[in-house]
Coordinates of C-alpha atoms in Angstrom, one line a residue:
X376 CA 0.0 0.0 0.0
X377 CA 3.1 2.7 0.6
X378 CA 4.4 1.8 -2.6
X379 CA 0.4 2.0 -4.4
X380 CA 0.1 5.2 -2.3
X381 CA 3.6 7.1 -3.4
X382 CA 2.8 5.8 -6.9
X383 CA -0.1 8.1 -7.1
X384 CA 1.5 11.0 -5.3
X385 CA 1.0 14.4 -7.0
X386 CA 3.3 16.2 -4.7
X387 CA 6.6 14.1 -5.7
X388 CA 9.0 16.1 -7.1
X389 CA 10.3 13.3 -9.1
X390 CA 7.1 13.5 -11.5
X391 CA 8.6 14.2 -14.8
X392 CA 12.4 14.1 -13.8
X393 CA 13.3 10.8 -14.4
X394 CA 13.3 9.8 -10.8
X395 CA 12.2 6.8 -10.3
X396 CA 9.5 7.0 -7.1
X397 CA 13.5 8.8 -5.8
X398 CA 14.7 5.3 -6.3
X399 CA 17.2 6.1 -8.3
X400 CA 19.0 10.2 -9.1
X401 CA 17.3 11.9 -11.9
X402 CA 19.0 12.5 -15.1
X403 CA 21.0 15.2 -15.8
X404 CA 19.6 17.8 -17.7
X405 CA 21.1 19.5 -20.8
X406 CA 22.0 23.1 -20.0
X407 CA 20.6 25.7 -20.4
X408 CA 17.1 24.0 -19.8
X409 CA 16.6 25.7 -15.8
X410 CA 14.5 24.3 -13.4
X411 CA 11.7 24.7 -15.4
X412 CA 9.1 22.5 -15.6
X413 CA 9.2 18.7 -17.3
X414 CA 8.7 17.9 -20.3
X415 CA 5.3 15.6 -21.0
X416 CA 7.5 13.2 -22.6
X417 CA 9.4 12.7 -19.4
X418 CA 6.1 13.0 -17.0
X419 CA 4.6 9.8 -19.2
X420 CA 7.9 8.0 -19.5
X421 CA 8.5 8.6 -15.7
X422 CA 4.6 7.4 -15.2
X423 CA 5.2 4.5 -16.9
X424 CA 8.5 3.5 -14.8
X425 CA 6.1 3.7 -11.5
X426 CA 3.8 1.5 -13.0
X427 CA 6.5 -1.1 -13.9
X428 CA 8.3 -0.9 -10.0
X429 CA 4.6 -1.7 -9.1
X430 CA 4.4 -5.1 -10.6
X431 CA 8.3 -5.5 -10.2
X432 CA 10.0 -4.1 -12.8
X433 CA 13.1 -1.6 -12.4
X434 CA 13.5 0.9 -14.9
X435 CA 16.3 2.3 -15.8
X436 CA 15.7 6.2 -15.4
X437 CA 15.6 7.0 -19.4
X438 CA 18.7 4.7 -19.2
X439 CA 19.2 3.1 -23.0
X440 CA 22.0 0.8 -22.2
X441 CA 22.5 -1.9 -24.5
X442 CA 20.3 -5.1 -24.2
X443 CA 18.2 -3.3 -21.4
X444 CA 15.4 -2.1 -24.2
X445 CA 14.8 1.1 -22.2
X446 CA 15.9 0.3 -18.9
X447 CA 12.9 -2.1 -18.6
X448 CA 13.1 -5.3 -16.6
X449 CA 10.3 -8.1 -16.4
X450 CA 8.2 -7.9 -13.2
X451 CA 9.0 -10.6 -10.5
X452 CA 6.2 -13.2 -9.8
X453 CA 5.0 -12.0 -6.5
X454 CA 5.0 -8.6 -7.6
X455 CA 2.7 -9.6 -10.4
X456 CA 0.5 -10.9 -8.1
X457 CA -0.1 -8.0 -5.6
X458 CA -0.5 -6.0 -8.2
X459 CA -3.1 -8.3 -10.1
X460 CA -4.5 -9.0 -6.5
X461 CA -4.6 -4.8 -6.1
X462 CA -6.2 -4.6 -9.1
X463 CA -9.0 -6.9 -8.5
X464 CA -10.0 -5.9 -4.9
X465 CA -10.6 -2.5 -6.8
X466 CA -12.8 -3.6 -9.5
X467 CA -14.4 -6.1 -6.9
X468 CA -15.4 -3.2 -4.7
X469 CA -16.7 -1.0 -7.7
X470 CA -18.8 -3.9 -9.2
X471 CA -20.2 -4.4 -5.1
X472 CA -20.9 -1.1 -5.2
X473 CA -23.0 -0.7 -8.0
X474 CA -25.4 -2.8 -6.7
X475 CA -26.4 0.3 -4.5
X476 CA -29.7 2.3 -5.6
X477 CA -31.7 4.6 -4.0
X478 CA -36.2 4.0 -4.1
X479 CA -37.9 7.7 -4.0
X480 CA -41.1 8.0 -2.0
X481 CA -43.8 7.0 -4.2
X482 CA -41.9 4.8 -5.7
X483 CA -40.6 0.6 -5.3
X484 CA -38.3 -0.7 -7.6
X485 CA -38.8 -4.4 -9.1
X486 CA -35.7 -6.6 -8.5
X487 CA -34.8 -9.2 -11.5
X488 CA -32.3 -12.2 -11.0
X489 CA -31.0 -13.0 -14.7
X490 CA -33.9 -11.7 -15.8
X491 CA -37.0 -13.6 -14.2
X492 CA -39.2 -11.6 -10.8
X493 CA -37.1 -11.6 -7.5
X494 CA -38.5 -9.1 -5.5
X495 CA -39.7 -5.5 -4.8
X496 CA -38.2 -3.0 -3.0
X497 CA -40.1 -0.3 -1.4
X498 CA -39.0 3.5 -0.5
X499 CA -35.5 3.8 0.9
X500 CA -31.7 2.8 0.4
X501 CA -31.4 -0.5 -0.9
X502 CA -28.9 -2.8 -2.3
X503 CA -29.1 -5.7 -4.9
X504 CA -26.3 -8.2 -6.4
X505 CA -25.0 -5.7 -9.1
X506 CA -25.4 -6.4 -13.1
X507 CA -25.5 -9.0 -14.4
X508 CA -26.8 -11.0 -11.6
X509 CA -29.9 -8.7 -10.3
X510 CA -31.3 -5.6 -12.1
X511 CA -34.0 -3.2 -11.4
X512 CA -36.8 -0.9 -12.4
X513 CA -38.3 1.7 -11.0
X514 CA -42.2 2.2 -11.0
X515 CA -44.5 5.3 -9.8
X516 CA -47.1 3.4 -7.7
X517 CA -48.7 6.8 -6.8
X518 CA -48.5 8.5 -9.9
X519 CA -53.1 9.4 -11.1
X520 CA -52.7 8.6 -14.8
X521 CA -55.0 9.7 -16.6
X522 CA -56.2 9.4 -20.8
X523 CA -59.3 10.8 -22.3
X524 CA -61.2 8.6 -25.0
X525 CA -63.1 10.3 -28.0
X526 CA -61.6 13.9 -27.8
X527 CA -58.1 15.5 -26.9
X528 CA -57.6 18.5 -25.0
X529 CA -61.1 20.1 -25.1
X530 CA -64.8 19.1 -26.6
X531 CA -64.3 20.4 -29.5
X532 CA -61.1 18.4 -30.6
X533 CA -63.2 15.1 -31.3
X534 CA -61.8 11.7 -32.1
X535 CA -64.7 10.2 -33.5
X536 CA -63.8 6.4 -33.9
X537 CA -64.0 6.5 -30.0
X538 CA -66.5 8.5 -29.5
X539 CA -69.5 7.4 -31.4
X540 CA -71.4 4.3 -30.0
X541 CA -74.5 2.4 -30.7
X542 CA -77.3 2.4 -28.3
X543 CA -79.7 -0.9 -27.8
X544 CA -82.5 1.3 -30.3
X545 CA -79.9 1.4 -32.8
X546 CA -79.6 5.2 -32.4
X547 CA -76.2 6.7 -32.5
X548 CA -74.8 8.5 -29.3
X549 CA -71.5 11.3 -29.1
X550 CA -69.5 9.7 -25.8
X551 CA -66.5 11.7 -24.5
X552 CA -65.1 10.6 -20.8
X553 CA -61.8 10.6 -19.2
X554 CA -60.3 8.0 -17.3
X555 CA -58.4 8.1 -14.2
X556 CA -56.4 4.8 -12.9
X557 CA -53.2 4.2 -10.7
X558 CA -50.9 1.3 -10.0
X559 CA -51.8 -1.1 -6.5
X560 CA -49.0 -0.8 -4.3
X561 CA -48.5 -4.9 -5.0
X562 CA -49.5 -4.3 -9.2
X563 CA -45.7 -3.2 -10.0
X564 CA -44.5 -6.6 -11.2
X565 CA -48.1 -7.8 -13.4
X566 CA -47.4 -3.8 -14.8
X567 CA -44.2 -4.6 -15.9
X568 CA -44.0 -8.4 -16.6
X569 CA -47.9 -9.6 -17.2
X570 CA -49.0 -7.1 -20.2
X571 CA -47.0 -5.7 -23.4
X572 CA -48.0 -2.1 -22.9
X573 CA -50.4 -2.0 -20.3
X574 CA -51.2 1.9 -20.6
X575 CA -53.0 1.2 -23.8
X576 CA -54.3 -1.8 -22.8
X577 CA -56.5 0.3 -19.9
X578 CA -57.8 2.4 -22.8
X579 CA -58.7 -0.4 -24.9
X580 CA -60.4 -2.0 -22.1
X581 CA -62.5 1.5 -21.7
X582 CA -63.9 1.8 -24.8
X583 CA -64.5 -2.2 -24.8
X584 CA -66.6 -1.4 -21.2
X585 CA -68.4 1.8 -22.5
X586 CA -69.4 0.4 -25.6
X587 CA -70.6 -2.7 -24.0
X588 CA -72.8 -0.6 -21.4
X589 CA -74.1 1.7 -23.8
X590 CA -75.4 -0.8 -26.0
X591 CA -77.7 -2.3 -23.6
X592 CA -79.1 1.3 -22.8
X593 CA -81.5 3.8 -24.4
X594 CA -80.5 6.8 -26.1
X595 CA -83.0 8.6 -23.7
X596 CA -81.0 7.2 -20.7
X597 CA -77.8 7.9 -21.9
X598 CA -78.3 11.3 -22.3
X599 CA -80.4 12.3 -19.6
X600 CA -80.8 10.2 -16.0
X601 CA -78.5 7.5 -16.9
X602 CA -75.0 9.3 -17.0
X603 CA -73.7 8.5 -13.3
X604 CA -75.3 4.8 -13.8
X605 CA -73.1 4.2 -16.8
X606 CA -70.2 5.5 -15.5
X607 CA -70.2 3.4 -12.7
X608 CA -71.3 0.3 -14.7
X609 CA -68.1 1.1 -16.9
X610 CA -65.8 1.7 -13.8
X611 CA -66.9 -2.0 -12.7
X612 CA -66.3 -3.7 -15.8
X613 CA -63.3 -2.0 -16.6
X614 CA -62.0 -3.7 -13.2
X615 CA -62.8 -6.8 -13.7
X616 CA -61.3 -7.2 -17.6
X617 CA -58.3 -5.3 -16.1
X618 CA -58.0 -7.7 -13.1
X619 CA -58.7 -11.0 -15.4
X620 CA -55.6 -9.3 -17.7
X621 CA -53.3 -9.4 -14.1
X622 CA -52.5 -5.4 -15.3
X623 CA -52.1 -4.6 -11.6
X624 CA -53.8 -1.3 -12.4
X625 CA -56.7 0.0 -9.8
X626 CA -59.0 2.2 -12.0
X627 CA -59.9 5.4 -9.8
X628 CA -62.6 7.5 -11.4
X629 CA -64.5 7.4 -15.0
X630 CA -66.5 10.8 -16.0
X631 CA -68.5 11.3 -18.4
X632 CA -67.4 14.7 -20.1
X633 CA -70.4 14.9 -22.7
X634 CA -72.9 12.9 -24.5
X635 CA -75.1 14.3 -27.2
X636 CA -76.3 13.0 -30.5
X637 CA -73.7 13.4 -33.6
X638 CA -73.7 17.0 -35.4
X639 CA -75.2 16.0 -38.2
X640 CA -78.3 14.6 -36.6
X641 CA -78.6 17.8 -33.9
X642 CA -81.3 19.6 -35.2
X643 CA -83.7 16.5 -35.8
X644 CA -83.1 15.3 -32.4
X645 CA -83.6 18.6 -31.0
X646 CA -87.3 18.7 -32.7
X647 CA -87.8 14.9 -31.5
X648 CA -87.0 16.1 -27.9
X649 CA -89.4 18.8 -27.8
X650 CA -91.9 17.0 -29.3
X651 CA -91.1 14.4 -26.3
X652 CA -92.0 17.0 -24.0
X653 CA -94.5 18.4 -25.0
X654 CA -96.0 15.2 -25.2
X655 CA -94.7 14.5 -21.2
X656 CA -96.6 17.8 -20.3
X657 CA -99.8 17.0 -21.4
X658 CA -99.6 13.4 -19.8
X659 CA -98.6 15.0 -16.8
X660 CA -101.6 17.0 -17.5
X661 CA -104.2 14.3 -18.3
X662 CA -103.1 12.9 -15.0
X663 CA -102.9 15.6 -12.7
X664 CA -107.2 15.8 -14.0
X665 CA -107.8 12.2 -13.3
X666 CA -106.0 12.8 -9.7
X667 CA -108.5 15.2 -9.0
X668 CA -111.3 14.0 -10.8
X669 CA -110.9 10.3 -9.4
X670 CA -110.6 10.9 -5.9
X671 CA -114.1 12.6 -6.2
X672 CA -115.8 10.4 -8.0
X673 CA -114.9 7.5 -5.5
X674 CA -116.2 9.3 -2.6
X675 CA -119.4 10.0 -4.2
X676 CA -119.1 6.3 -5.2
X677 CA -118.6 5.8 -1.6
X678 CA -120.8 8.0 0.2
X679 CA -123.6 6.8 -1.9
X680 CA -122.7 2.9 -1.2
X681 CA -122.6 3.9 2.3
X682 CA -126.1 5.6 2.6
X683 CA -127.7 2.5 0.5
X684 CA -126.1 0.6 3.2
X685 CA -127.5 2.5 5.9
X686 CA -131.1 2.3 4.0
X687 CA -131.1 -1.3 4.3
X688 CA -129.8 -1.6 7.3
X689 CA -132.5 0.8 8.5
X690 CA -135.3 -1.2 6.4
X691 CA -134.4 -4.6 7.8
X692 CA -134.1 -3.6 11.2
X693 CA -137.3 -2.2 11.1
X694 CA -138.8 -5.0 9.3
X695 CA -137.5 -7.2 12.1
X696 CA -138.7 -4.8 14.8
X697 CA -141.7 -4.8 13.5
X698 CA -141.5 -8.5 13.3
X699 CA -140.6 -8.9 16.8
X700 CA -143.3 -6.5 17.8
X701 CA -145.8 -8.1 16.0
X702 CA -145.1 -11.5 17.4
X703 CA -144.6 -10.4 21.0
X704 CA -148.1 -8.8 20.5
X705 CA -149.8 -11.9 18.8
X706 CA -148.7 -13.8 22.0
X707 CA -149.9 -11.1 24.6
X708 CA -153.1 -11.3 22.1
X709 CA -153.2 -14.7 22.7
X710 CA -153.6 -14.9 26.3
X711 CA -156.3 -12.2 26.7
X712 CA -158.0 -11.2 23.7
X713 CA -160.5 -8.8 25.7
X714 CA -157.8 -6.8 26.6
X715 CA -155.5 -6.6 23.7
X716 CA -158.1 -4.8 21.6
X717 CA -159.1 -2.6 24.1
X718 CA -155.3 -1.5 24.3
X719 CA -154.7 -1.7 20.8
X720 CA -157.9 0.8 20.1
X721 CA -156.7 3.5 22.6
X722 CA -153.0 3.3 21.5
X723 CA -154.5 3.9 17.9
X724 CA -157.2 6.5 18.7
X725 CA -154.0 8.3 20.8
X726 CA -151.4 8.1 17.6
X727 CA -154.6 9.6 15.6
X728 CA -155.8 12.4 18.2
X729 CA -152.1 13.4 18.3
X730 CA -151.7 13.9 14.4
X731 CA -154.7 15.2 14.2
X732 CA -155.8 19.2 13.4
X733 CA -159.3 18.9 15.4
X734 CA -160.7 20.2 18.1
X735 CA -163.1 17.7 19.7
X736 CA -165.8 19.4 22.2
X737 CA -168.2 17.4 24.3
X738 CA -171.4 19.3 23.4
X739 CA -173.0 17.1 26.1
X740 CA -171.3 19.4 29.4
X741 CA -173.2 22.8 30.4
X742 CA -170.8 24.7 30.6
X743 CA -170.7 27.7 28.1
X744 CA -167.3 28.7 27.8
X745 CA -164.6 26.7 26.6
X746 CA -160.9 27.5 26.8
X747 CA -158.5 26.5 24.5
X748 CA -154.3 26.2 24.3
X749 CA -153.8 28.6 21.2
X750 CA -150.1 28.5 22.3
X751 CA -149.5 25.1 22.3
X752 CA -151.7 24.7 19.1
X753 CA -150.3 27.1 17.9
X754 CA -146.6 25.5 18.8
X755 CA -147.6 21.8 17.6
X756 CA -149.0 23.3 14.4
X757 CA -145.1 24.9 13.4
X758 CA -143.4 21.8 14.6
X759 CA -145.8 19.6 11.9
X760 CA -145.2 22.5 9.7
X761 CA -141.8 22.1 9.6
X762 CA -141.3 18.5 9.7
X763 CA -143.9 18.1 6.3
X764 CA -142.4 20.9 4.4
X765 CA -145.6 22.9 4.0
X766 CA -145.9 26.2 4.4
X767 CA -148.3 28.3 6.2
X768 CA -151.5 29.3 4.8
X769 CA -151.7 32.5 6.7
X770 CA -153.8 31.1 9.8
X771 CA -151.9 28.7 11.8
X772 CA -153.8 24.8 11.7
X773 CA -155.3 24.2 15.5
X774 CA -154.4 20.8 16.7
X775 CA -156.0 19.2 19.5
X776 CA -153.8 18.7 22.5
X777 CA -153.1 15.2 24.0
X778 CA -154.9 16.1 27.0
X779 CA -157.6 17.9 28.7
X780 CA -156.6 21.6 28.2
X781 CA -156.3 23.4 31.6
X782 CA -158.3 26.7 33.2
X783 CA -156.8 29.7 32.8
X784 CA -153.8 28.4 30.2
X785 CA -155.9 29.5 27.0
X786 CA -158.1 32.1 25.9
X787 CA -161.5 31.7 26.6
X788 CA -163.7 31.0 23.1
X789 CA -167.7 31.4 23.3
X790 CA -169.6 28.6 22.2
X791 CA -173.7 29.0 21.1
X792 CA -175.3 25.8 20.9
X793 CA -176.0 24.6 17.2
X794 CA -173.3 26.5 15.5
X795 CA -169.6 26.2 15.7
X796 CA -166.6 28.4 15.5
X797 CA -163.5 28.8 13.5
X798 CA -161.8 26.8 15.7
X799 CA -163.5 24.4 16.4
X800 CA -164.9 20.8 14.8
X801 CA -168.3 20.0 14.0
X802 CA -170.2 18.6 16.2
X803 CA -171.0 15.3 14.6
X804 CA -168.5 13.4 17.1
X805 CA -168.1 13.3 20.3
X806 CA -165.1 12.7 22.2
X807 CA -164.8 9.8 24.5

């Protein structure tokens, strides 16, 4: 190592002079040269007598004594070999060394033994066997790709082989979206190894999932309520061809950018859409009636089937009151007959008195004045009145009361034997 170390020296002042590493006196120069400074001839000749004492050889200083072929002498064996030896530790060390690398954040770096998968190296200072045992490649795991299919910069710079698709009713729809995908953290090697170039490979399998999706769909729901439906039906299928490929790509996000029908078809499907709503409106119209109009008609519907069933219900139960009445009465008739009738008359003669609008007077009594209950008559003749629906004829109808009419609680009414009054009855019967 002194020997390597004084070899390599830059501040001997033997460089150039013939002095071999001082070995040996330097040369004597011709006069009138100075001390300046050596000539490259002599800096390279004196270089090249180092290199030789290194691996043994003795030079002779610029010597060019006969048979010595410039002072040079064949290295010794074990000279040879340090030097060799030297030599080999060096590029050893270098060659180790470049098996060094360095991953960035964001970043792992797939390790290759002779070619085939080893291993991947995440973020960090790493080391692999240098070339050509192990290589690597680095790979942006966290990089958002992103590609747009049918157009290129902006809406207006169109690519229409992509963009046009067929819809199930064989109408013809503009589809621009952009895709966004990344690489899984474990998708480095299937990126690299599994697919040729698996950047396009994502876009063909885009337009392979959007044109498969749109053709099962209206035109109508494509372009209207169908647009975040689709995307996510092409975000799903895109995953699973990509994932049946082994791409090791994740897609992130697919958005639709615009779908419309193709220029040349604009204004006919503009008139088709307006004629589509007009005809919406008056549907929405028709039915907006019928919800008002329905809802009445059933409960009139209703209200009627409910007062028909109140009618019957009324009618049979008095049918079967009248039933039950009738049968409870035959049976009291049974027992005493006598009785029965005589009931049976005054309950009749009662209901009949009650209705009735006469006066009965007893002409048979002495006395000459006979007071009547105008008030009540009068009273009993607005209530039956009311509940017939007949009006008045000016003078209110007298009605008789259901009971003897008490002194001093009507006006008193004269009464002349053989002739009657306003308000009174002829008198052809007599009351009982």
């Amino acid at each position: 190592m002194p020997r390597i170390i004084k070899l390599f020296n830059l501040n001997d002042p033997g460089w150039g002079r013939g002095n071999n590493n001082g070995s040996e006196p330097p040369p004597k120069r011709p006069q009138g040269n100075g001390d300046g400074p050596p000539d490259l001839d002599e800096v390279w000749r004196d270089f090249n007598n180092r290199i030789g004492s290194l691996f043994g050889r003795k030079g002779g200083g610029g010597n060019n004594r006969p048979g010595n072929r410039g002072g040079m002498t064949p290295p010794s064996p074990r000279g040879a070999r340090i030097g060799l030896g030297v030599i080999a530790l060096v590029a050893a060390g270098i060659w180790l060394a470049s098996g060094f690398y360095i991953v960035q954040e964001g970043q792992v770096a797939v390790v290759t033994q002779f070619g085939k998968y080893k291993s991947t190296s995440q973020a960090g200072f790493q080391w692999r066997m240098p070339y050509p045992i192990q290589s690597h490649e680095m790979v942006n795991v966290s990089q958002l790709r992103t590609f747009e299919v049918g157009f290129r910069g902006g809406a207006r710079n169109k690519v229409l082989p992509e963009a046009l698709m067929l819809t199930t009713d064989e109408n013809i729809v503009d589809m621009q979206f952009v895709v966004q995908y990344r690489l899984r953290a474990d998708g480095a090697p299937d990126y690299l190894f599994m697919t040729r170039d698996p950047d396009e490979s994502v876009r063909q399998a885009s337009e392979t999932a959007m044109r498969e999706v749109v053709g099962k769909q209206s035109m109508d729901f494509v372009l209207y309520e169908g647009r975040t439906t689709v995307a996510t039906q092409v975000q799903t299928l895109m995953q699973q061809i990509l994932d049946r490929y082994q791409t090791g790509v994740q897609v992130s996000t697919v958005a639709i950018q615009n779908v419309q029908p193709p220029e040349q078809v604009q204004a006919a499907f503009d008139d088709a859409v307006k004629a589509g709503q007009d005809r919406e409106r008056q549907i929405n119209e028709g039915q907006a009636y019928a919800n008002q109009v329905v809802p009445l008609a059933s409960g009139q519907a209703s209200r009627m089937t409910e007062q028909a069933e109140g009618y019957k219900a009324k009618v049979v139960g008095d049918a079967q009151g009248n039933t039950s009445r009738f049968t409870s009465i035959l049976g009291e008739y049974e027992k005493s007959p006598q009785v029965m009738r005589q009931r049976m008359y005054l309950e009749s003669m009662q209901e009949i008195f009650t209705r009735a609008s006469k006066v009965m007077v007893d002409t048979k009594s002495n006395n000459n004045m006979l007071y009547l209950p105008l008030d009540k008559i009068m009273h009993l003749a607005a209530q039956d009145a009311s509940k017939s629906g007949v009006a008045g004829s000016g003078s209110p109808t007298l009605a008789p009361p259901a009971q003897s009419p008490a002194r001093g609680s009507a006006a008193p009414v004269p009464q002349s034997s053989g002739s009657s009054n306003s308000n009174t009855l002829p008198r052809d019967r007599t009351s009982r």
